[in-house]
CSV table of C-alpha atoms in Angstrom, one decimal:
chain,number,residue,atom,x,y,z
A,1402,MET,CA,-14.7,68.3,140.1
A,1403,VAL,CA,-16.3,71.0,142.7
A,1404,ALA,CA,-16.1,70.9,146.5
A,1405,LYS,CA,-18.2,73.4,148.6
A,1406,ILE,CA,-18.3,73.6,152.5
A,1407,SER,CA,-20.2,74.7,154.9
A,1408,LEU,CA,-19.4,75.0,158.6
A,1409,GLY,CA,-21.9,74.6,160.7
A,1410,ASN,CA,-23.7,73.5,165.0
A,1411,SER,CA,-26.5,72.4,163.9
A,1412,LEU,CA,-25.9,68.1,163.0
A,1413,TYR,CA,-29.5,67.1,163.5
A,1414,GLY,CA,-31.0,69.5,160.6
A,1415,SER,CA,-28.3,68.2,158.1
A,1416,LEU,CA,-28.7,64.5,158.5
A,1417,VAL,CA,-32.4,65.8,157.9
A,1418,TYR,CA,-32.0,67.4,155.1
A,1419,ASN,CA,-30.0,64.2,153.5
A,1420,GLY,CA,-32.7,62.2,155.5
A,1421,GLU,CA,-35.4,63.7,153.4
A,1422,LYS,CA,-33.7,63.5,150.1
A,1423,ILE,CA,-33.5,59.5,150.5
A,1424,ASN,CA,-37.3,59.2,152.3
A,1425,LYS,CA,-38.3,61.0,148.6
A,1426,GLU,CA,-35.6,57.8,146.4
A,1427,HIS,CA,-33.7,60.4,145.9
A,1428,GLY,CA,-30.6,60.1,147.4
A,1429,ARG,CA,-29.1,56.8,149.4
A,1430,VAL,CA,-26.7,56.6,151.8
A,1431,LEU,CA,-23.4,55.0,150.2
A,1432,ASP,CA,-20.8,55.1,153.1
A,1433,THR,CA,-19.7,55.9,156.2
A,1434,ASN,CA,-16.8,56.2,158.5
A,1435,LYS,CA,-18.0,54.9,162.4
A,1436,ILE,CA,-20.7,55.6,161.9
A,1437,TYR,CA,-23.3,53.0,161.7
A,1438,ASN,CA,-24.5,51.7,158.3
A,1439,ASP,CA,-26.7,48.7,157.6
A,1440,GLY,CA,-25.8,48.2,153.7
A,1441,SER,CA,-29.6,49.1,153.2
A,1442,GLY,CA,-28.8,52.6,151.9
A,1443,LYS,CA,-31.4,54.9,154.3
A,1444,ILE,CA,-30.8,56.2,157.1
A,1445,ASN,CA,-32.0,55.7,160.4
A,1446,ILE,CA,-31.6,59.4,161.7
A,1447,HIS,CA,-32.2,59.3,165.1
A,1448,ARG,CA,-29.5,56.1,165.6
A,1449,VAL,CA,-27.2,58.2,163.0
A,1450,PHE,CA,-27.5,61.5,165.9
A,1451,GLU,CA,-27.2,58.9,168.6
A,1452,ASP,CA,-24.1,58.1,167.6
A,1453,PHE,CA,-22.2,61.1,166.0
A,1454,GLN,CA,-23.1,61.7,169.6
A,1455,ARG,CA,-21.6,59.6,171.2
A,1456,TRP,CA,-18.0,61.1,169.0
A,1457,MET,CA,-18.9,64.4,170.7
A,1458,PRO,CA,-17.1,65.6,173.4
A,1459,GLN,CA,-18.2,66.9,176.2
A,1460,SER,CA,-17.3,70.7,176.0
A,1461,THR,CA,-15.0,72.4,173.2
A,1462,LYS,CA,-14.5,75.9,172.1
A,1463,ALA,CA,-15.2,75.7,168.3
A,1464,GLU,CA,-18.4,77.1,167.4
A,1465,LYS,CA,-19.6,75.4,165.0
A,1466,THR,CA,-18.7,71.8,165.5
A,1467,MET,CA,-19.8,70.4,162.1
A,1468,MET,CA,-19.0,70.6,158.0
A,1469,HIS,CA,-21.1,69.8,155.5
A,1470,ILE,CA,-19.9,69.1,152.2
A,1471,SER,CA,-20.7,68.2,148.9
A,1472,LEU,CA,-19.1,67.4,146.0
A,1473,ASN,CA,-20.0,68.0,142.5
A,1474,PRO,CA,-17.9,66.7,139.4
A,1475,HIS,CA,-17.9,68.1,136.1
A,1476,PRO,CA,-21.7,66.2,134.3
A,1477,ASP,CA,-20.0,64.5,131.0
A,1478,ASP,CA,-17.9,62.2,134.2
A,1479,ARG,CA,-21.2,59.0,135.4
A,1480,LEU,CA,-19.4,57.6,138.2
A,1481,SER,CA,-20.2,54.1,139.8
A,1482,GLU,CA,-21.2,53.9,143.3
A,1483,SER,CA,-17.6,52.3,144.7
A,1484,GLN,CA,-16.3,55.0,142.1
A,1485,TYR,CA,-18.0,58.1,143.9
A,1486,ILE,CA,-17.0,56.1,147.8
A,1487,GLN,CA,-13.3,56.1,146.9
A,1488,LEU,CA,-13.5,59.5,145.8
A,1489,ALA,CA,-15.4,60.5,148.9
A,1490,HIS,CA,-12.6,58.5,151.5
A,1491,GLU,CA,-9.6,59.9,149.5
A,1492,TYR,CA,-10.6,63.8,149.7
A,1493,MET,CA,-11.6,63.8,153.4
A,1494,GLU,CA,-8.6,61.4,154.2
A,1495,LYS,CA,-6.7,64.6,152.5
A,1496,MET,CA,-8.7,67.0,154.4
A,1497,GLY,CA,-7.6,66.3,157.6
A,1498,PHE,CA,-11.1,63.9,158.4
A,1499,GLY,CA,-9.5,60.5,157.8
A,1500,ASP,CA,-10.3,59.7,161.4
A,1501,MET,CA,-13.2,61.6,162.0
A,1502,PRO,CA,-17.2,60.1,161.7
A,1503,TYR,CA,-18.7,60.9,159.2
A,1504,LEU,CA,-21.9,60.0,156.5
A,1505,VAL,CA,-21.1,59.7,152.4
A,1506,VAL,CA,-24.7,60.1,150.8
A,1507,LYS,CA,-25.8,60.4,147.0
A,1508,HIS,CA,-28.3,62.8,146.0
A,1509,GLU,CA,-29.9,61.8,142.9
A,1510,ASP,CA,-32.1,64.7,142.6
A,1511,ILE,CA,-31.3,66.1,139.4
A,1512,ASP,CA,-29.2,65.0,136.5
A,1513,ARG,CA,-26.1,65.5,137.8
A,1514,HIS,CA,-26.2,63.3,140.6
A,1515,HIS,CA,-23.2,64.8,143.4
A,1516,ILE,CA,-22.4,63.5,146.6
A,1517,HIS,CA,-22.9,65.0,150.2
A,1518,ILE,CA,-20.7,64.6,153.5
A,1519,VAL,CA,-21.7,65.5,156.7
A,1520,ALA,CA,-18.8,65.0,159.8
A,1521,LEU,CA,-17.9,66.0,162.7
A,1522,ARG,CA,-14.9,68.4,162.9
A,1523,VAL,CA,-14.4,68.3,166.7
A,1524,ARG,CA,-12.1,65.0,168.4
A,1525,PRO,CA,-12.6,63.9,171.1
A,1526,ASP,CA,-10.4,66.3,173.4
A,1527,GLY,CA,-12.7,69.6,172.6
A,1528,SER,CA,-9.4,71.0,170.1
A,1529,ALA,CA,-10.9,71.3,165.9
A,1530,ILE,CA,-9.9,70.8,163.0
A,1531,ASP,CA,-8.3,73.8,161.7
A,1532,SER,CA,-10.4,74.9,158.9
A,1533,LYS,CA,-8.0,77.6,157.6
A,1534,ASN,CA,-7.5,78.1,154.0
A,1535,ASN,CA,-10.3,75.2,153.5
A,1536,TYR,CA,-11.1,76.8,150.4
A,1537,TYR,CA,-7.0,76.2,148.8
A,1538,ARG,CA,-6.6,73.4,150.3
A,1539,SER,CA,-10.1,71.9,149.1
A,1540,LYS,CA,-9.1,73.2,144.7
A,1541,GLU,CA,-5.5,70.9,144.9
A,1542,ILE,CA,-7.2,68.4,146.3
A,1543,THR,CA,-10.0,68.3,144.5
A,1544,ARG,CA,-7.4,68.9,141.2
A,1545,GLU,CA,-5.1,65.9,142.1
A,1546,LEU,CA,-8.6,63.7,141.8
A,1547,GLU,CA,-9.3,64.7,138.5
A,1548,LYS,CA,-6.0,63.9,137.9
A,1549,LYS,CA,-5.3,61.0,139.4
A,1550,TYR,CA,-8.8,59.3,137.8
A,1551,GLY,CA,-9.1,61.0,134.7
A,1552,LEU,CA,-12.0,63.5,135.4
A,1553,HIS,CA,-13.3,66.5,134.0
A,1554,THR,CA,-12.5,69.5,135.0
A,1555,ALA,CA,-14.7,71.4,136.8
A,1556,GLU,CA,-15.1,75.0,137.5
A,1557,ARG,CA,-18.0,77.3,139.9
A,1558,GLN,CA,-19.7,79.1,136.8
A,1559,LYS,CA,-18.3,82.1,137.3
A,1560,ILE,CA,-21.4,84.8,136.5
A,1561,THR,CA,-20.3,88.3,133.9
A,1562,PRO,CA,-22.8,90.8,133.0
A,1563,ASP,CA,-23.2,89.2,129.4
A,1564,MET,CA,-24.5,85.8,130.5
A,1565,PRO,CA,-28.5,84.8,129.4
A,1566,LEU,CA,-30.8,84.3,131.2
A,1567,THR,CA,-33.6,81.6,131.5
A,1568,LYS,CA,-36.5,80.3,133.1
A,1569,ILE,CA,-35.8,77.3,136.2
A,1570,ASP,CA,-35.5,73.8,134.6
A,1571,PRO,CA,-36.4,71.4,137.1
A,1572,ALA,CA,-33.8,69.0,136.4
A,1573,GLY,CA,-30.9,70.9,137.2
A,1574,ASP,CA,-29.5,72.5,140.3
A,1575,ILE,CA,-32.1,74.3,141.4
A,1576,LYS,CA,-30.3,76.3,143.8
A,1577,ARG,CA,-26.9,77.7,141.7
A,1578,GLN,CA,-29.7,77.6,139.4
A,1579,VAL,CA,-32.0,80.4,142.1
A,1580,ALA,CA,-28.1,81.9,143.3
A,1581,ASN,CA,-27.9,82.9,139.6
A,1582,THR,CA,-30.6,84.5,138.5
A,1583,VAL,CA,-30.2,86.1,141.6
A,1584,LYS,CA,-26.9,87.8,141.1
A,1585,MET,CA,-27.2,88.3,137.7
A,1586,VAL,CA,-30.8,90.5,138.3
A,1587,GLY,CA,-29.1,92.6,141.0
A,1588,MET,CA,-26.1,93.1,138.3
A,1589,ARG,CA,-28.4,94.5,136.2
A,1590,TYR,CA,-31.7,96.0,136.8
A,1591,LYS,CA,-32.5,98.6,138.7
A,1592,PHE,CA,-35.8,98.3,140.8
A,1593,GLN,CA,-36.7,99.7,144.2
A,1594,THR,CA,-39.7,97.4,146.0
A,1595,ILE,CA,-39.9,94.1,146.6
A,1596,GLY,CA,-42.8,93.9,144.2
A,1597,GLU,CA,-40.9,95.0,141.4
A,1598,TYR,CA,-37.8,92.9,142.6
A,1599,ASN,CA,-40.3,90.0,142.5
A,1600,ALA,CA,-41.7,90.9,138.6
A,1601,ILE,CA,-38.4,90.8,137.3
A,1602,LEU,CA,-37.7,87.6,139.2
A,1603,SER,CA,-40.9,85.7,137.7
A,1604,LEU,CA,-39.9,85.5,134.1
A,1605,TYR,CA,-37.8,83.8,135.4
A,1606,ASN,CA,-40.1,81.6,137.4
A,1607,ILE,CA,-38.8,82.7,140.9
A,1608,ARG,CA,-40.4,84.7,143.3
A,1609,CYS,CA,-39.3,86.2,146.5
A,1610,GLU,CA,-40.6,86.8,149.9
A,1611,GLU,CA,-39.6,89.3,152.7
A,1612,ALA,CA,-38.9,86.7,156.4
A,1613,ASP,CA,-39.5,88.4,159.7
A,1614,GLY,CA,-40.0,87.2,163.3
A,1615,ARG,CA,-38.0,86.1,166.4
A,1616,VAL,CA,-36.1,83.0,166.8
A,1617,ASN,CA,-34.7,82.7,171.1
A,1618,GLY,CA,-35.3,86.5,172.1
A,1619,ARG,CA,-33.3,87.7,169.0
A,1620,GLU,CA,-35.4,89.3,165.7
A,1621,TYR,CA,-34.8,88.4,162.2
A,1622,HIS,CA,-35.1,89.9,158.9
A,1623,GLY,CA,-34.3,88.3,155.8
A,1624,LEU,CA,-35.8,86.8,152.3
A,1625,VAL,CA,-36.4,83.2,150.9
A,1626,TYR,CA,-36.5,82.5,147.4
A,1627,PHE,CA,-38.4,79.7,145.5
A,1628,ALA,CA,-37.9,77.9,142.3
A,1629,THR,CA,-42.0,77.7,140.3
A,1630,ASP,CA,-43.5,76.8,137.5
A,1631,ASP,CA,-44.9,78.6,134.9
A,1632,ASN,CA,-48.0,79.1,136.6
A,1633,GLY,CA,-45.8,79.9,140.2
A,1634,LYS,CA,-46.3,76.9,142.0
A,1635,THR,CA,-43.9,76.5,144.2
A,1636,ILE,CA,-41.6,73.5,142.5
A,1637,ALA,CA,-39.0,73.4,145.4
A,1638,SER,CA,-38.6,73.8,149.0
A,1639,PRO,CA,-37.2,76.8,149.6
A,1640,ILE,CA,-33.9,78.4,150.0
A,1641,LYS,CA,-32.9,80.7,152.5
A,1642,ALA,CA,-30.6,83.5,151.1
A,1643,SER,CA,-28.0,83.2,153.7
A,1644,ARG,CA,-27.9,79.3,151.4
A,1645,LEU,CA,-27.7,81.4,148.1
A,1646,GLY,CA,-25.0,84.6,149.6
A,1647,LYS,CA,-24.7,87.7,150.2
A,1648,PHE,CA,-25.3,89.4,147.0
A,1649,ALA,CA,-28.7,87.5,147.6
A,1650,GLY,CA,-30.2,88.8,151.3
A,1651,ARG,CA,-32.0,92.1,152.4
A,1652,GLU,CA,-29.4,94.1,152.9
A,1653,ALA,CA,-28.2,93.7,150.0
A,1654,ILE,CA,-31.4,94.3,148.2
A,1655,SER,CA,-32.3,96.7,150.0
A,1656,GLN,CA,-29.1,98.8,148.6
A,1657,ARG,CA,-30.1,98.0,145.8
A,1658,TYR,CA,-33.4,99.9,146.4
A,1659,GLU,CA,-31.6,103.5,148.0
A,1660,ARG,CA,-28.8,103.0,144.5
A,1661,ALA,CA,-31.9,102.6,141.6
A,1662,LYS,CA,-33.7,105.7,142.9
A,1663,GLU,CA,-30.7,108.0,141.8
A,1664,LYS,CA,-30.3,105.6,138.8
A,1665,ILE,CA,-33.7,105.4,137.1
A,1666,ASP,CA,-35.4,107.8,134.7
A,1667,VAL,CA,-38.8,106.4,133.7
A,1668,LYS,CA,-39.3,109.3,130.9
A,1669,PRO,CA,-37.2,106.8,127.5
A,1670,THR,CA,-39.8,104.0,129.3
A,1671,LYS,CA,-43.0,106.3,130.0
A,1672,ARG,CA,-42.8,107.3,126.2
A,1673,MET,CA,-42.3,104.1,124.4
A,1674,VAL,CA,-45.2,102.9,126.4
A,1675,SER,CA,-47.5,106.0,126.1
A,1676,GLU,CA,-46.1,105.5,121.4
A,1677,ILE,CA,-47.5,101.5,122.0
A,1678,MET,CA,-50.8,102.5,124.1
A,1679,ALA,CA,-51.6,104.5,121.4
A,1680,GLN,CA,-52.0,102.2,118.4
A,1681,SER,CA,-53.1,99.0,120.5
A,1682,SER,CA,-56.6,97.8,120.5
A,1683,GLY,CA,-56.8,96.0,123.9
A,1684,LYS,CA,-55.1,93.1,125.8
A,1685,ASP,CA,-53.6,91.2,123.7
A,1686,ASP,CA,-52.3,93.7,121.4
A,1687,PHE,CA,-50.8,95.8,123.8
A,1688,ILE,CA,-49.2,93.3,125.7
A,1689,ALA,CA,-47.6,92.5,122.2
A,1690,GLY,CA,-46.7,95.3,121.0
A,1691,LEU,CA,-44.6,96.1,124.5
A,1692,LYS,CA,-42.7,93.2,124.1
A,1693,GLU,CA,-42.5,93.6,120.4
A,1694,ASN,CA,-39.5,96.2,121.8
A,1695,ASN,CA,-38.6,94.6,124.5
A,1696,ILE,CA,-40.4,95.6,127.0
A,1697,ASP,CA,-43.0,93.3,129.1
A,1698,LEU,CA,-46.1,93.5,131.6
A,1699,VAL,CA,-46.6,91.5,135.0
A,1700,LEU,CA,-49.9,91.5,136.5
A,1701,ARG,CA,-51.6,90.7,139.1
A,1702,TYR,CA,-54.7,89.7,139.7
A,1703,THR,CA,-57.2,89.2,142.4
A,1704,GLU,CA,-59.5,85.6,143.1
A,1705,ASP,CA,-62.5,87.3,140.8
A,1706,GLY,CA,-59.8,88.1,138.7
A,1707,ARG,CA,-59.6,92.2,138.5
A,1708,ILE,CA,-55.8,93.3,138.0
A,1709,TYR,CA,-54.4,94.4,141.2
A,1710,GLY,CA,-50.4,95.3,140.1
A,1711,ALA,CA,-49.2,96.2,136.8
A,1712,THR,CA,-45.4,95.8,136.7
A,1713,TYR,CA,-43.5,97.6,133.4
A,1714,ILE,CA,-39.7,96.1,132.6
A,1715,ASP,CA,-38.0,98.0,130.3
A,1716,HIS,CA,-35.9,95.3,129.2
A,1717,ASN,CA,-33.3,98.0,127.3
A,1718,THR,CA,-33.2,100.4,129.8
A,1719,LYS,CA,-32.8,97.6,131.8
A,1720,THR,CA,-35.1,99.0,134.8
A,1721,VAL,CA,-38.4,97.9,136.7
A,1722,LEU,CA,-41.4,100.4,136.3
A,1723,ASN,CA,-45.1,100.0,139.0
A,1724,GLY,CA,-47.0,101.6,136.6
A,1725,SER,CA,-47.6,104.5,139.2
A,1726,ARG,CA,-44.6,105.3,138.4
A,1727,LEU,CA,-45.5,105.8,135.1
A,1728,GLY,CA,-48.6,107.9,135.9
A,1729,LYS,CA,-52.5,106.7,136.8
A,1730,ASP,CA,-53.0,106.2,133.2
A,1731,PHE,CA,-50.3,103.0,133.3
A,1732,SER,CA,-51.7,102.3,136.5
A,1733,ALA,CA,-53.5,98.4,136.9
A,1734,ASN,CA,-56.3,100.2,137.6
A,1735,ALA,CA,-56.5,102.3,134.3
A,1736,LEU,CA,-55.3,99.1,132.8
A,1737,ASP,CA,-58.5,97.2,134.5
A,1738,ARG,CA,-61.4,99.3,133.3
A,1739,TRP,CA,-59.1,100.0,129.6
A,1740,PHE,CA,-58.9,95.8,129.1
A,1741,LYS,CA,-62.5,94.9,130.0
A,1742,ASN,CA,-63.9,98.4,128.0
A,1743,PRO,CA,-62.3,99.5,125.5
A,1744,THR,CA,-63.5,102.6,125.5
A,1745,GLU,CA,-62.2,103.5,129.0
A,1746,LYS,CA,-58.7,102.7,127.0
A,1747,PRO,CA,-56.6,106.2,128.3
A,1748,VAL,CA,-55.9,108.4,126.6
A,1749,VAL,CA,-52.1,109.0,126.8
A,1750,PRO,CA,-50.7,111.9,124.8
A,1751,ILE,CA,-48.2,110.7,122.4
A,1752,HIS,CA,-45.2,114.0,121.7
A,1753,GLN,CA,-44.0,114.6,118.8
A,1754,PRO,CA,-40.8,115.9,117.6
A,1755,GLN,CA,-40.3,118.8,115.6
A,1756,PRO,CA,-39.1,119.0,112.1
A,1757,ASP,CA,-35.2,119.9,112.6
A,1758,ASN,CA,-35.1,122.9,109.9
A,1759,SER,CA,-31.4,123.5,110.5
A,1760,ASN,CA,-30.4,123.1,107.3
A,1761,ASN,CA,-32.5,125.4,105.3
A,1762,ARG,CA,-31.1,127.8,106.5
A,1763,THR,CA,-28.2,129.6,104.4
A,1764,THR,CA,-24.9,131.1,105.0
A,1765,GLY,CA,-23.8,134.5,104.8
A,1766,ASP,CA,-22.6,136.6,108.1
A,1767,SER,CA,-22.6,134.6,111.4
A,1768,SER,CA,-22.0,136.7,113.5
A,1769,GLN,CA,-25.6,139.2,112.3
A,1770,GLN,CA,-27.7,136.3,111.8
A,1771,ASN,CA,-27.1,134.7,115.2
A,1772,GLY,CA,-28.2,138.6,117.0
A,1773,GLN,CA,-31.0,138.1,114.8
A,1774,ASN,CA,-31.2,134.6,116.2
A,1775,GLN,CA,-31.2,135.8,119.5
A,1776,GLY,CA,-33.4,139.2,119.0
A,1777,GLN,CA,-36.6,135.7,117.9
A,1778,HIS,CA,-35.4,134.3,120.7
A,1779,GLN,CA,-36.0,137.1,123.2
A,1780,GLY,CA,-38.6,138.2,122.0
A,1781,GLN,CA,-40.4,134.5,122.5
A,1782,GLN,CA,-38.9,134.7,126.0
A,1783,GLN,CA,-40.8,138.0,127.1
A,1784,SER,CA,-44.4,137.3,124.9
A,1785,GLN,CA,-44.4,133.6,126.6
A,1786,SER,CA,-43.4,135.2,130.5
A,1787,GLN,CA,-46.3,137.3,130.3
A,1788,TYR,CA,-48.6,134.5,131.1
A,1789,GLY,CA,-46.0,133.4,133.3
A,1790,ASN,CA,-44.4,130.6,131.3
A,1791,ALA,CA,-41.1,129.4,130.5
A,1792,PRO,CA,-40.1,129.4,126.9
A,1793,GLN,CA,-39.6,125.8,125.6
A,1794,THR,CA,-36.6,125.0,123.7
A,1795,HIS,CA,-36.0,121.4,121.1
A,1796,SER,CA,-32.6,120.6,121.6
A,1797,GLN,CA,-32.3,116.8,121.8
A,1798,GLY,CA,-32.7,115.4,125.2
A,1799,ASN,CA,-35.1,118.7,126.8
A,1800,ASP,CA,-37.1,117.2,129.6
A,1801,PHE,CA,-40.0,119.1,128.3
A,1802,ASP,CA,-39.7,117.0,125.0
A,1803,ASN,CA,-42.7,114.6,126.3
A,1804,ALA,CA,-44.3,118.1,127.8
A,1805,PRO,CA,-48.4,117.6,126.0
A,1806,THR,CA,-50.0,120.0,125.0
A,1807,LEU,CA,-53.3,121.3,126.3
A,1808,PRO,CA,-56.2,121.6,124.6
A,1809,GLY,CA,-58.0,124.3,123.6
A,1810,LEU,CA,-54.8,126.6,125.2
A,1811,ASP,CA,-51.7,125.7,123.3
A,1812,LEU,CA,-50.4,128.9,124.7
A,1813,PHE,CA,-49.7,126.6,128.0
A,1814,GLN,CA,-47.7,124.0,128.1
A,1815,VAL,CA,-47.2,121.1,130.7
A,1816,GLY,CA,-43.3,120.1,132.2
A,1817,PRO,CA,-42.4,116.8,133.0
A,1818,GLY,CA,-43.6,116.7,137.0
A,1819,TYR,CA,-46.5,118.5,138.3
A,1820,ASP,CA,-46.5,122.4,139.6
A,1821,PRO,CA,-50.1,123.3,141.7
A,1822,GLU,CA,-49.3,127.0,141.6
A,1823,GLU,CA,-48.8,126.4,137.9
A,1824,GLU,CA,-51.9,124.2,137.1
A,1825,ALA,CA,-54.0,127.0,139.5
A,1826,PHE,CA,-52.9,129.6,137.1
A,1827,ILE,CA,-53.8,127.7,134.0
A,1828,ARG,CA,-56.8,127.3,134.8
A,1829,ALA,CA,-57.4,131.4,136.4
A,1830,MET,CA,-56.6,131.8,132.7
A,1831,ARG,CA,-59.4,129.7,131.5
A,1832,ARG,CA,-62.1,131.4,133.5
A,1833,ARG,CA,-60.8,134.7,132.4
A,1834,LYS,CA,-60.4,133.6,128.6
A,1835,LYS,CA,-64.2,132.3,129.1
A,1836,LYS,CA,-65.2,135.7,130.3
A,1837,LYS,CA,-64.2,137.1,127.6
A,1838,ARG,CA,-66.4,135.2,125.3
A,1839,ARG,CA,-69.6,135.7,126.7
A,1840,GLY,CA,-68.9,139.8,127.5
A,1841,PRO,CA,-68.9,141.7,130.0
A,1842,SER,CA,-71.6,141.4,133.1
A,1843,LEU,CA,-74.4,144.2,133.2
């Protein structure tokens, strides 16, 4: 049995949360302690709130006056309502809350039924029940109760790098699924914007939105997560990042953006997408080819059907890349034109690997052979330097492996980035070459 404990100062908020479950017929009041209970299983939030208030001291130094607990038996344990009540009272007694007012509500919104307990933690004299070592005390108590009543041992699921990622199951514990997925995505994938973050989350039916505002004169900047269906429609109440954990908060995600900038290498993904695009006849063929090579393409559309966003998720390199990061030929605009008109297909140059002739070399005096190779290489450098171009090598992993050849002017090569001066020089050489063909002006 897993117990989750949270301290807070919003008693009314906790009552409303449980009241909504009951009103939607996803829960019922099982029992209360020192709080009015009419036995119907329903809750009158205002009446219960007033009962709690009567036990609240006039003054207290405690900032967090209430405690919200959820007791979650193993899914294989099917307990009756009387057994839930007995567990709740024994747990609260051992935790030191036997004389405190509290409310026990059973939640039935997911297949794994569980109970929530809302309790005051401040006594009438203003003193608060000690919350130190709550986690360890609670764990000892739950283990004791499991042995006493023959229950299965239930541990919180530990997140490991090799755990599979799956879509949200509406019948399961949505909050836990969202938390686990968000944590695993953050552990594995590299992304640099909220759009790229949402692209990878959307594969598992999760959406994240930024929440900015001002409360009581203080600004706040947070994140809110939504569980969705396959069409992107929200299927559950929004979950604030603070309810999932620090790993899901805005600060943690922003730090992942910064770390990703230093680690992301677009070349492997760009090379693979280029090859698939060259072999594809249209949208369906392109997307299928990407999937076969473990790359997902997430497209975002306007209301009139125009593509305004394209994100490539490379599961091989665990990298999420907006189309424009790969180049304009891979952007949303380029894909929209191509998918609507096959003649608008981007022409992406594909690197042709150079043949390896190392096995054809004859053996001999190694120093003499090396000297000849070095002389030839220096000669190439001198020849190419006359035209302002750096020598090219074909060693494995060279940054210029993807360099396309300019049509009609094979002498010049474009490096991995755009160099305005180099481009201007190339255009000048083209104009000079055309003048030579026309002959001298008279």
